[in-house]
């Protein structure tokens, strides 16, 4: 018997049935009451496992009918070797784009931010925190620091109408980018912002951009790992 928490054992049981094809798309899964008896656990434990799989897009609840296996959801995709405006990406997929500005402020660079932007401690820096949505579902949490000397009007922008990427591209033409990508265990703030389920993976893209020889911005871009992927194409 696995030492994993009971809800994870139930979740793995359901996931194995889906992955093996025993429960195909459209199949009505075993009821919560039956799973409660099968695993000798509380209804709450079973419900937690099913909620996680619903959040990950593998199951769908239909009121008064039951819970059914979903078709795999196509992941949103961005190019790794390029920078695109996320609003355009979303609309090009035929989805509705919206955003929510969480914070937009002038700050002084601490040691961590000074290192990210290549500036002295206490240098004036602009900070923005924005959630980007695709069809009302959060697809990216963007934390961005901008060198105030190179984009002095950054805080005057309405970032529900224009994205930081679009504004900076227009005012500080891109000459170089630096990307690092990693899978992380998201903290509570990121999980809440992206509506991540209990153990849903998170994809973090760390990006810095230059205009000519000027390091203009540094951004942390968080994505739900079950709904997003990055790709690259290299011509040889």
PDB file of C-alpha atoms in Angstrom:
ATOM      1  CA  UNK A   1       0.000   0.000   0.000  1.00  0.00           C
ATOM      2  CA  UNK A   2       1.324   3.430  -0.895  1.00  0.00           C
ATOM      3  CA  UNK A   3       2.317   5.838   1.868  1.00  0.00           C
ATOM      4  CA  UNK A   4       0.881   8.765  -0.113  1.00  0.00           C
ATOM      5  CA  UNK A   5      -2.113  10.619   1.373  1.00  0.00           C
ATOM      6  CA  UNK A   6      -5.385   8.804   0.730  1.00  0.00           C
ATOM      7  CA  UNK A   7      -6.776  11.469  -1.597  1.00  0.00           C
ATOM      8  CA  UNK A   8      -3.649  11.164  -3.762  1.00  0.00           C
ATOM      9  CA  UNK A   9      -4.047   7.382  -3.892  1.00  0.00           C
ATOM     10  CA  UNK A  10      -7.627   7.815  -5.101  1.00  0.00           C
ATOM     11  CA  UNK A  11      -6.542  10.465  -7.581  1.00  0.00           C
ATOM     12  CA  UNK A  12      -3.840   8.129  -8.925  1.00  0.00           C
ATOM     13  CA  UNK A  13      -6.368   5.292  -9.196  1.00  0.00           C
ATOM     14  CA  UNK A  14      -8.693   7.453 -11.309  1.00  0.00           C
ATOM     15  CA  UNK A  15      -5.821   8.864 -13.362  1.00  0.00           C
ATOM     16  CA  UNK A  16      -4.503   5.341 -14.081  1.00  0.00           C
ATOM     17  CA  UNK A  17      -7.947   4.319 -15.356  1.00  0.00           C
ATOM     18  CA  UNK A  18      -7.990   7.336 -17.687  1.00  0.00           C
ATOM     19  CA  UNK A  19      -4.402   6.941 -18.913  1.00  0.00           C
ATOM     20  CA  UNK A  20      -4.823   3.214 -19.579  1.00  0.00           C
ATOM     21  CA  UNK A  21      -7.957   3.830 -21.632  1.00  0.00           C
ATOM     22  CA  UNK A  22     -10.174   1.786 -19.307  1.00  0.00           C
ATOM     23  CA  UNK A  23     -12.120   4.977 -18.750  1.00  0.00           C
ATOM     24  CA  UNK A  24     -12.237   6.695 -22.169  1.00  0.00           C
ATOM     25  CA  UNK A  25     -13.382  10.238 -22.955  1.00  0.00           C
ATOM     26  CA  UNK A  26     -17.056  10.586 -22.047  1.00  0.00           C
ATOM     27  CA  UNK A  27     -16.984   7.681 -19.575  1.00  0.00           C
ATOM     28  CA  UNK A  28     -18.859   8.236 -16.313  1.00  0.00           C
ATOM     29  CA  UNK A  29     -16.468   7.412 -13.499  1.00  0.00           C
ATOM     30  CA  UNK A  30     -17.266   5.476 -10.336  1.00  0.00           C
ATOM     31  CA  UNK A  31     -19.483   7.546  -8.044  1.00  0.00           C
ATOM     32  CA  UNK A  32     -18.131   9.270  -4.949  1.00  0.00           C
ATOM     33  CA  UNK A  33     -20.188   6.990  -2.726  1.00  0.00           C
ATOM     34  CA  UNK A  34     -18.766   3.881  -4.391  1.00  0.00           C
ATOM     35  CA  UNK A  35     -15.210   5.226  -4.147  1.00  0.00           C
ATOM     36  CA  UNK A  36     -15.815   6.026  -0.475  1.00  0.00           C
ATOM     37  CA  UNK A  37     -16.696   2.368   0.135  1.00  0.00           C
ATOM     38  CA  UNK A  38     -13.943   0.998  -2.105  1.00  0.00           C
ATOM     39  CA  UNK A  39     -11.169   2.929  -0.329  1.00  0.00           C
ATOM     40  CA  UNK A  40     -12.811   3.048   3.110  1.00  0.00           C
ATOM     41  CA  UNK A  41     -12.403   6.803   3.390  1.00  0.00           C
ATOM     42  CA  UNK A  42     -14.608   9.832   3.986  1.00  0.00           C
ATOM     43  CA  UNK A  43     -16.641  11.510   1.253  1.00  0.00           C
ATOM     44  CA  UNK A  44     -14.483  14.619   1.763  1.00  0.00           C
ATOM     45  CA  UNK A  45     -11.318  12.674   0.858  1.00  0.00           C
ATOM     46  CA  UNK A  46     -12.857  11.343  -2.357  1.00  0.00           C
ATOM     47  CA  UNK A  47     -14.210  14.791  -3.215  1.00  0.00           C
ATOM     48  CA  UNK A  48     -10.728  16.328  -2.826  1.00  0.00           C
ATOM     49  CA  UNK A  49      -9.245  13.842  -5.333  1.00  0.00           C
ATOM     50  CA  UNK A  50     -11.996  14.501  -7.864  1.00  0.00           C
ATOM     51  CA  UNK A  51     -11.790  18.289  -7.426  1.00  0.00           C
ATOM     52  CA  UNK A  52      -8.083  18.180  -8.254  1.00  0.00           C
ATOM     53  CA  UNK A  53      -8.739  16.209 -11.457  1.00  0.00           C
ATOM     54  CA  UNK A  54     -11.553  18.570 -12.447  1.00  0.00           C
ATOM     55  CA  UNK A  55      -9.200  21.528 -11.922  1.00  0.00           C
ATOM     56  CA  UNK A  56      -6.561  19.802 -14.089  1.00  0.00           C
ATOM     57  CA  UNK A  57      -9.086  19.379 -16.896  1.00  0.00           C
ATOM     58  CA  UNK A  58      -9.250  15.582 -16.749  1.00  0.00           C
ATOM     59  CA  UNK A  59     -12.750  15.279 -15.303  1.00  0.00           C
ATOM     60  CA  UNK A  60     -15.964  17.245 -15.699  1.00  0.00           C
ATOM     61  CA  UNK A  61     -18.866  17.351 -13.246  1.00  0.00           C
ATOM     62  CA  UNK A  62     -22.352  17.432 -14.756  1.00  0.00           C
ATOM     63  CA  UNK A  63     -25.046  18.415 -12.244  1.00  0.00           C
ATOM     64  CA  UNK A  64     -27.481  15.585 -11.474  1.00  0.00           C
ATOM     65  CA  UNK A  65     -25.693  13.318 -13.975  1.00  0.00           C
ATOM     66  CA  UNK A  66     -22.291  12.523 -12.494  1.00  0.00           C
ATOM     67  CA  UNK A  67     -18.598  12.999 -13.236  1.00  0.00           C
ATOM     68  CA  UNK A  68     -17.174  12.225 -16.674  1.00  0.00           C
ATOM     69  CA  UNK A  69     -13.761  11.881 -18.324  1.00  0.00           C
ATOM     70  CA  UNK A  70     -12.825  14.927 -20.435  1.00  0.00           C
ATOM     71  CA  UNK A  71     -10.980  15.102 -23.724  1.00  0.00           C
ATOM     72  CA  UNK A  72      -7.376  16.242 -23.146  1.00  0.00           C
ATOM     73  CA  UNK A  73      -7.254  20.037 -23.174  1.00  0.00           C
ATOM     74  CA  UNK A  74      -4.891  21.544 -25.732  1.00  0.00           C
ATOM     75  CA  UNK A  75      -2.201  23.519 -23.963  1.00  0.00           C
ATOM     76  CA  UNK A  76      -1.558  27.153 -24.735  1.00  0.00           C
ATOM     77  CA  UNK A  77       1.843  27.545 -26.358  1.00  0.00           C
ATOM     78  CA  UNK A  78       4.468  30.298 -26.551  1.00  0.00           C
ATOM     79  CA  UNK A  79       7.768  30.429 -28.441  1.00  0.00           C
ATOM     80  CA  UNK A  80      10.811  30.103 -26.201  1.00  0.00           C
ATOM     81  CA  UNK A  81      13.222  31.866 -28.555  1.00  0.00           C
ATOM     82  CA  UNK A  82      11.024  34.888 -29.188  1.00  0.00           C
ATOM     83  CA  UNK A  83       8.819  37.332 -27.301  1.00  0.00           C
ATOM     84  CA  UNK A  84       5.190  37.704 -28.243  1.00  0.00           C
ATOM     85  CA  UNK A  85       2.454  39.842 -26.805  1.00  0.00           C
ATOM     86  CA  UNK A  86       0.352  37.477 -24.681  1.00  0.00           C
ATOM     87  CA  UNK A  87      -2.831  39.341 -25.633  1.00  0.00           C
ATOM     88  CA  UNK A  88      -2.156  38.562 -29.306  1.00  0.00           C
ATOM     89  CA  UNK A  89      -1.300  34.938 -28.506  1.00  0.00           C
ATOM     90  CA  UNK A  90      -4.622  34.434 -26.780  1.00  0.00           C
ATOM     91  CA  UNK A  91      -6.725  36.114 -29.475  1.00  0.00           C
ATOM     92  CA  UNK A  92      -4.885  34.227 -32.229  1.00  0.00           C
ATOM     93  CA  UNK A  93      -6.037  31.003 -30.546  1.00  0.00           C
ATOM     94  CA  UNK A  94      -9.604  32.263 -30.904  1.00  0.00           C
ATOM     95  CA  UNK A  95      -9.942  32.955 -27.174  1.00  0.00           C
ATOM     96  CA  UNK A  96     -10.950  36.067 -25.254  1.00  0.00           C
ATOM     97  CA  UNK A  97      -8.111  37.959 -23.557  1.00  0.00           C
ATOM     98  CA  UNK A  98      -8.471  40.030 -20.381  1.00  0.00           C
ATOM     99  CA  UNK A  99      -6.106  41.087 -17.600  1.00  0.00           C
ATOM    100  CA  UNK A 100      -6.193  42.207 -13.985  1.00  0.00           C
ATOM    101  CA  UNK A 101      -3.607  44.611 -12.580  1.00  0.00           C
ATOM    102  CA  UNK A 102      -2.722  43.593  -9.032  1.00  0.00           C
ATOM    103  CA  UNK A 103      -0.051  46.205  -8.407  1.00  0.00           C
ATOM    104  CA  UNK A 104       1.687  49.039 -10.253  1.00  0.00           C
ATOM    105  CA  UNK A 105       4.195  51.061  -8.234  1.00  0.00           C
ATOM    106  CA  UNK A 106       7.517  52.873  -8.003  1.00  0.00           C
ATOM    107  CA  UNK A 107       9.984  51.165  -5.676  1.00  0.00           C
ATOM    108  CA  UNK A 108      13.665  51.276  -4.756  1.00  0.00           C
ATOM    109  CA  UNK A 109      15.811  48.373  -5.899  1.00  0.00           C
ATOM    110  CA  UNK A 110      16.819  46.027  -3.111  1.00  0.00           C
ATOM    111  CA  UNK A 111      19.789  43.703  -3.534  1.00  0.00           C
ATOM    112  CA  UNK A 112      17.814  41.053  -5.429  1.00  0.00           C
ATOM    113  CA  UNK A 113      16.192  43.503  -7.874  1.00  0.00           C
ATOM    114  CA  UNK A 114      19.421  45.469  -8.315  1.00  0.00           C
ATOM    115  CA  UNK A 115      21.107  42.239  -9.411  1.00  0.00           C
ATOM    116  CA  UNK A 116      18.236  41.360 -11.782  1.00  0.00           C
ATOM    117  CA  UNK A 117      18.359  44.780 -13.497  1.00  0.00           C
ATOM    118  CA  UNK A 118      22.075  45.461 -13.220  1.00  0.00           C
ATOM    119  CA  UNK A 119      21.569  48.692 -11.257  1.00  0.00           C
ATOM    120  CA  UNK A 120      22.827  50.153  -7.977  1.00  0.00           C
ATOM    121  CA  UNK A 121      21.015  49.553  -4.713  1.00  0.00           C
ATOM    122  CA  UNK A 122      18.104  51.980  -4.142  1.00  0.00           C
ATOM    123  CA  UNK A 123      17.895  52.895  -7.825  1.00  0.00           C
ATOM    124  CA  UNK A 124      14.310  53.935  -8.782  1.00  0.00           C
ATOM    125  CA  UNK A 125      12.541  50.955 -10.359  1.00  0.00           C
ATOM    126  CA  UNK A 126       8.991  50.417 -11.587  1.00  0.00           C
ATOM    127  CA  UNK A 127       7.114  47.260 -10.579  1.00  0.00           C
ATOM    128  CA  UNK A 128       3.950  45.729 -12.013  1.00  0.00           C
ATOM    129  CA  UNK A 129       2.050  42.568 -11.141  1.00  0.00           C
ATOM    130  CA  UNK A 130      -0.615  41.416 -13.599  1.00  0.00           C
ATOM    131  CA  UNK A 131      -2.742  38.298 -14.122  1.00  0.00           C
ATOM    132  CA  UNK A 132      -3.458  37.493 -17.768  1.00  0.00           C
ATOM    133  CA  UNK A 133      -6.608  35.511 -18.601  1.00  0.00           C
ATOM    134  CA  UNK A 134      -7.696  33.303 -21.489  1.00  0.00           C
ATOM    135  CA  UNK A 135     -11.486  32.881 -21.631  1.00  0.00           C
ATOM    136  CA  UNK A 136     -11.660  34.035 -17.982  1.00  0.00           C
ATOM    137  CA  UNK A 137      -9.122  31.384 -16.844  1.00  0.00           C
ATOM    138  CA  UNK A 138      -5.771  32.665 -15.519  1.00  0.00           C
ATOM    139  CA  UNK A 139      -3.011  31.682 -17.949  1.00  0.00           C
ATOM    140  CA  UNK A 140      -0.089  33.785 -16.677  1.00  0.00           C
ATOM    141  CA  UNK A 141       0.969  35.693 -13.573  1.00  0.00           C
ATOM    142  CA  UNK A 142       3.482  38.373 -14.585  1.00  0.00           C
ATOM    143  CA  UNK A 143       5.800  40.041 -12.080  1.00  0.00           C
ATOM    144  CA  UNK A 144       7.911  42.675 -13.837  1.00  0.00           C
ATOM    145  CA  UNK A 145      10.617  45.137 -12.777  1.00  0.00           C
ATOM    146  CA  UNK A 146      11.532  47.952 -15.181  1.00  0.00           C
ATOM    147  CA  UNK A 147      14.461  50.359 -15.111  1.00  0.00           C
ATOM    148  CA  UNK A 148      12.699  53.690 -14.631  1.00  0.00           C
ATOM    149  CA  UNK A 149      15.422  55.597 -16.505  1.00  0.00           C
ATOM    150  CA  UNK A 150      14.621  53.785 -19.774  1.00  0.00           C
ATOM    151  CA  UNK A 151      10.805  53.716 -19.563  1.00  0.00           C
ATOM    152  CA  UNK A 152       9.851  56.819 -17.537  1.00  0.00           C
ATOM    153  CA  UNK A 153       6.147  56.667 -18.474  1.00  0.00           C
ATOM    154  CA  UNK A 154       5.674  53.011 -17.543  1.00  0.00           C
ATOM    155  CA  UNK A 155       3.437  53.698 -14.539  1.00  0.00           C
ATOM    156  CA  UNK A 156       1.168  55.978 -16.569  1.00  0.00           C
ATOM    157  CA  UNK A 157      -0.029  53.066 -18.716  1.00  0.00           C
ATOM    158  CA  UNK A 158      -3.373  51.305 -18.356  1.00  0.00           C
ATOM    159  CA  UNK A 159      -2.243  47.697 -18.450  1.00  0.00           C
ATOM    160  CA  UNK A 160      -5.791  46.431 -18.875  1.00  0.00           C
ATOM    161  CA  UNK A 161      -5.687  48.028 -22.332  1.00  0.00           C
ATOM    162  CA  UNK A 162      -2.057  47.438 -23.325  1.00  0.00           C
ATOM    163  CA  UNK A 163       0.337  44.784 -22.046  1.00  0.00           C
ATOM    164  CA  UNK A 164       3.743  45.677 -20.566  1.00  0.00           C
ATOM    165  CA  UNK A 165       5.326  43.686 -23.395  1.00  0.00           C
ATOM    166  CA  UNK A 166       3.530  45.774 -26.011  1.00  0.00           C
ATOM    167  CA  UNK A 167       4.393  49.073 -24.342  1.00  0.00           C
ATOM    168  CA  UNK A 168       8.068  48.217 -23.852  1.00  0.00           C
ATOM    169  CA  UNK A 169       8.403  46.840 -27.393  1.00  0.00           C
ATOM    170  CA  UNK A 170       7.115  50.122 -28.781  1.00  0.00           C
ATOM    171  CA  UNK A 171       9.257  52.367 -26.576  1.00  0.00           C
ATOM    172  CA  UNK A 172      12.394  50.287 -26.027  1.00  0.00           C
ATOM    173  CA  UNK A 173      12.889  48.190 -29.190  1.00  0.00           C
ATOM    174  CA  UNK A 174      14.118  44.714 -28.296  1.00  0.00           C
ATOM    175  CA  UNK A 175      17.720  43.838 -29.114  1.00  0.00           C
ATOM    176  CA  UNK A 176      18.387  40.817 -26.861  1.00  0.00           C
ATOM    177  CA  UNK A 177      16.554  38.459 -24.529  1.00  0.00           C
ATOM    178  CA  UNK A 178      17.587  36.022 -21.811  1.00  0.00           C
ATOM    179  CA  UNK A 179      15.311  33.121 -20.862  1.00  0.00           C
ATOM    180  CA  UNK A 180      15.481  30.450 -18.203  1.00  0.00           C
ATOM    181  CA  UNK A 181      12.651  27.975 -17.625  1.00  0.00           C
ATOM    182  CA  UNK A 182      11.983  25.721 -14.658  1.00  0.00           C
ATOM    183  CA  UNK A 183       9.204  23.665 -13.123  1.00  0.00           C
ATOM    184  CA  UNK A 184       8.544  24.836  -9.577  1.00  0.00           C
ATOM    185  CA  UNK A 185       6.393  24.178  -6.554  1.00  0.00           C
ATOM    186  CA  UNK A 186       4.403  27.411  -6.503  1.00  0.00           C
ATOM    187  CA  UNK A 187       3.916  29.375  -3.296  1.00  0.00           C
ATOM    188  CA  UNK A 188       0.463  30.194  -1.952  1.00  0.00           C
ATOM    189  CA  UNK A 189       0.272  33.578  -3.721  1.00  0.00           C
ATOM    190  CA  UNK A 190       1.061  32.119  -7.142  1.00  0.00           C
ATOM    191  CA  UNK A 191      -1.313  29.192  -6.576  1.00  0.00           C
ATOM    192  CA  UNK A 192      -4.150  31.508  -5.645  1.00  0.00           C
ATOM    193  CA  UNK A 193      -3.455  33.841  -8.587  1.00  0.00           C
ATOM    194  CA  UNK A 194      -3.490  30.986 -11.123  1.00  0.00           C
ATOM    195  CA  UNK A 195      -6.181  28.872  -9.404  1.00  0.00           C
ATOM    196  CA  UNK A 196      -3.768  25.935  -9.176  1.00  0.00           C
ATOM    197  CA  UNK A 197      -5.023  22.750  -7.564  1.00  0.00           C
ATOM    198  CA  UNK A 198      -3.237  21.045  -4.676  1.00  0.00           C
ATOM    199  CA  UNK A 199      -0.379  19.439  -6.588  1.00  0.00           C
ATOM    200  CA  UNK A 200      -0.745  21.009 -10.044  1.00  0.00           C
ATOM    201  CA  UNK A 201       2.672  21.848 -11.543  1.00  0.00           C
ATOM    202  CA  UNK A 202       3.743  25.407 -12.262  1.00  0.00           C
ATOM    203  CA  UNK A 203       6.000  26.559 -15.086  1.00  0.00           C
ATOM    204  CA  UNK A 204       8.212  29.600 -14.419  1.00  0.00           C
ATOM    205  CA  UNK A 205       9.833  31.604 -17.207  1.00  0.00           C
ATOM    206  CA  UNK A 206      12.496  34.050 -16.011  1.00  0.00           C
ATOM    207  CA  UNK A 207      13.027  36.698 -18.702  1.00  0.00           C
ATOM    208  CA  UNK A 208      15.340  39.689 -19.061  1.00  0.00           C
ATOM    209  CA  UNK A 209      15.223  42.047 -22.051  1.00  0.00           C
ATOM    210  CA  UNK A 210      17.673  44.540 -23.512  1.00  0.00           C
ATOM    211  CA  UNK A 211      17.224  47.490 -25.856  1.00  0.00           C
ATOM    212  CA  UNK A 212      20.543  48.165 -27.573  1.00  0.00           C
ATOM    213  CA  UNK A 213      22.999  47.838 -24.653  1.00  0.00           C
ATOM    214  CA  UNK A 214      20.452  48.764 -21.971  1.00  0.00           C
ATOM    215  CA  UNK A 215      18.978  46.136 -19.633  1.00  0.00           C
ATOM    216  CA  UNK A 216      15.386  47.399 -19.565  1.00  0.00           C
ATOM    217  CA  UNK A 217      13.295  44.846 -17.689  1.00  0.00           C
ATOM    218  CA  UNK A 218      13.295  41.604 -15.724  1.00  0.00           C
ATOM    219  CA  UNK A 219      10.158  39.502 -15.424  1.00  0.00           C
ATOM    220  CA  UNK A 220       8.965  36.351 -13.714  1.00  0.00           C
ATOM    221  CA  UNK A 221       6.189  34.716 -15.751  1.00  0.00           C
ATOM    222  CA  UNK A 222       4.273  31.939 -13.971  1.00  0.00           C
ATOM    223  CA  UNK A 223       1.998  29.552 -15.902  1.00  0.00           C
ATOM    224  CA  UNK A 224      -0.228  26.603 -14.910  1.00  0.00           C
ATOM    225  CA  UNK A 225       1.815  23.599 -16.046  1.00  0.00           C
ATOM    226  CA  UNK A 226      -1.229  21.597 -17.112  1.00  0.00           C
ATOM    227  CA  UNK A 227      -2.398  24.332 -19.489  1.00  0.00           C
ATOM    228  CA  UNK A 228       0.768  25.870 -20.896  1.00  0.00           C
ATOM    229  CA  UNK A 229       3.892  24.860 -22.800  1.00  0.00           C
ATOM    230  CA  UNK A 230       6.906  26.568 -24.347  1.00  0.00           C
ATOM    231  CA  UNK A 231       8.413  25.569 -27.658  1.00  0.00           C
ATOM    232  CA  UNK A 232      11.356  26.440 -29.858  1.00  0.00           C
ATOM    233  CA  UNK A 233      12.359  25.903 -33.478  1.00  0.00           C
ATOM    234  CA  UNK A 234      15.960  26.052 -34.600  1.00  0.00           C
ATOM    235  CA  UNK A 235      16.957  26.044 -38.275  1.00  0.00           C
ATOM    236  CA  UNK A 236      20.139  24.046 -38.942  1.00  0.00           C
TER     237      UNK A 236
END
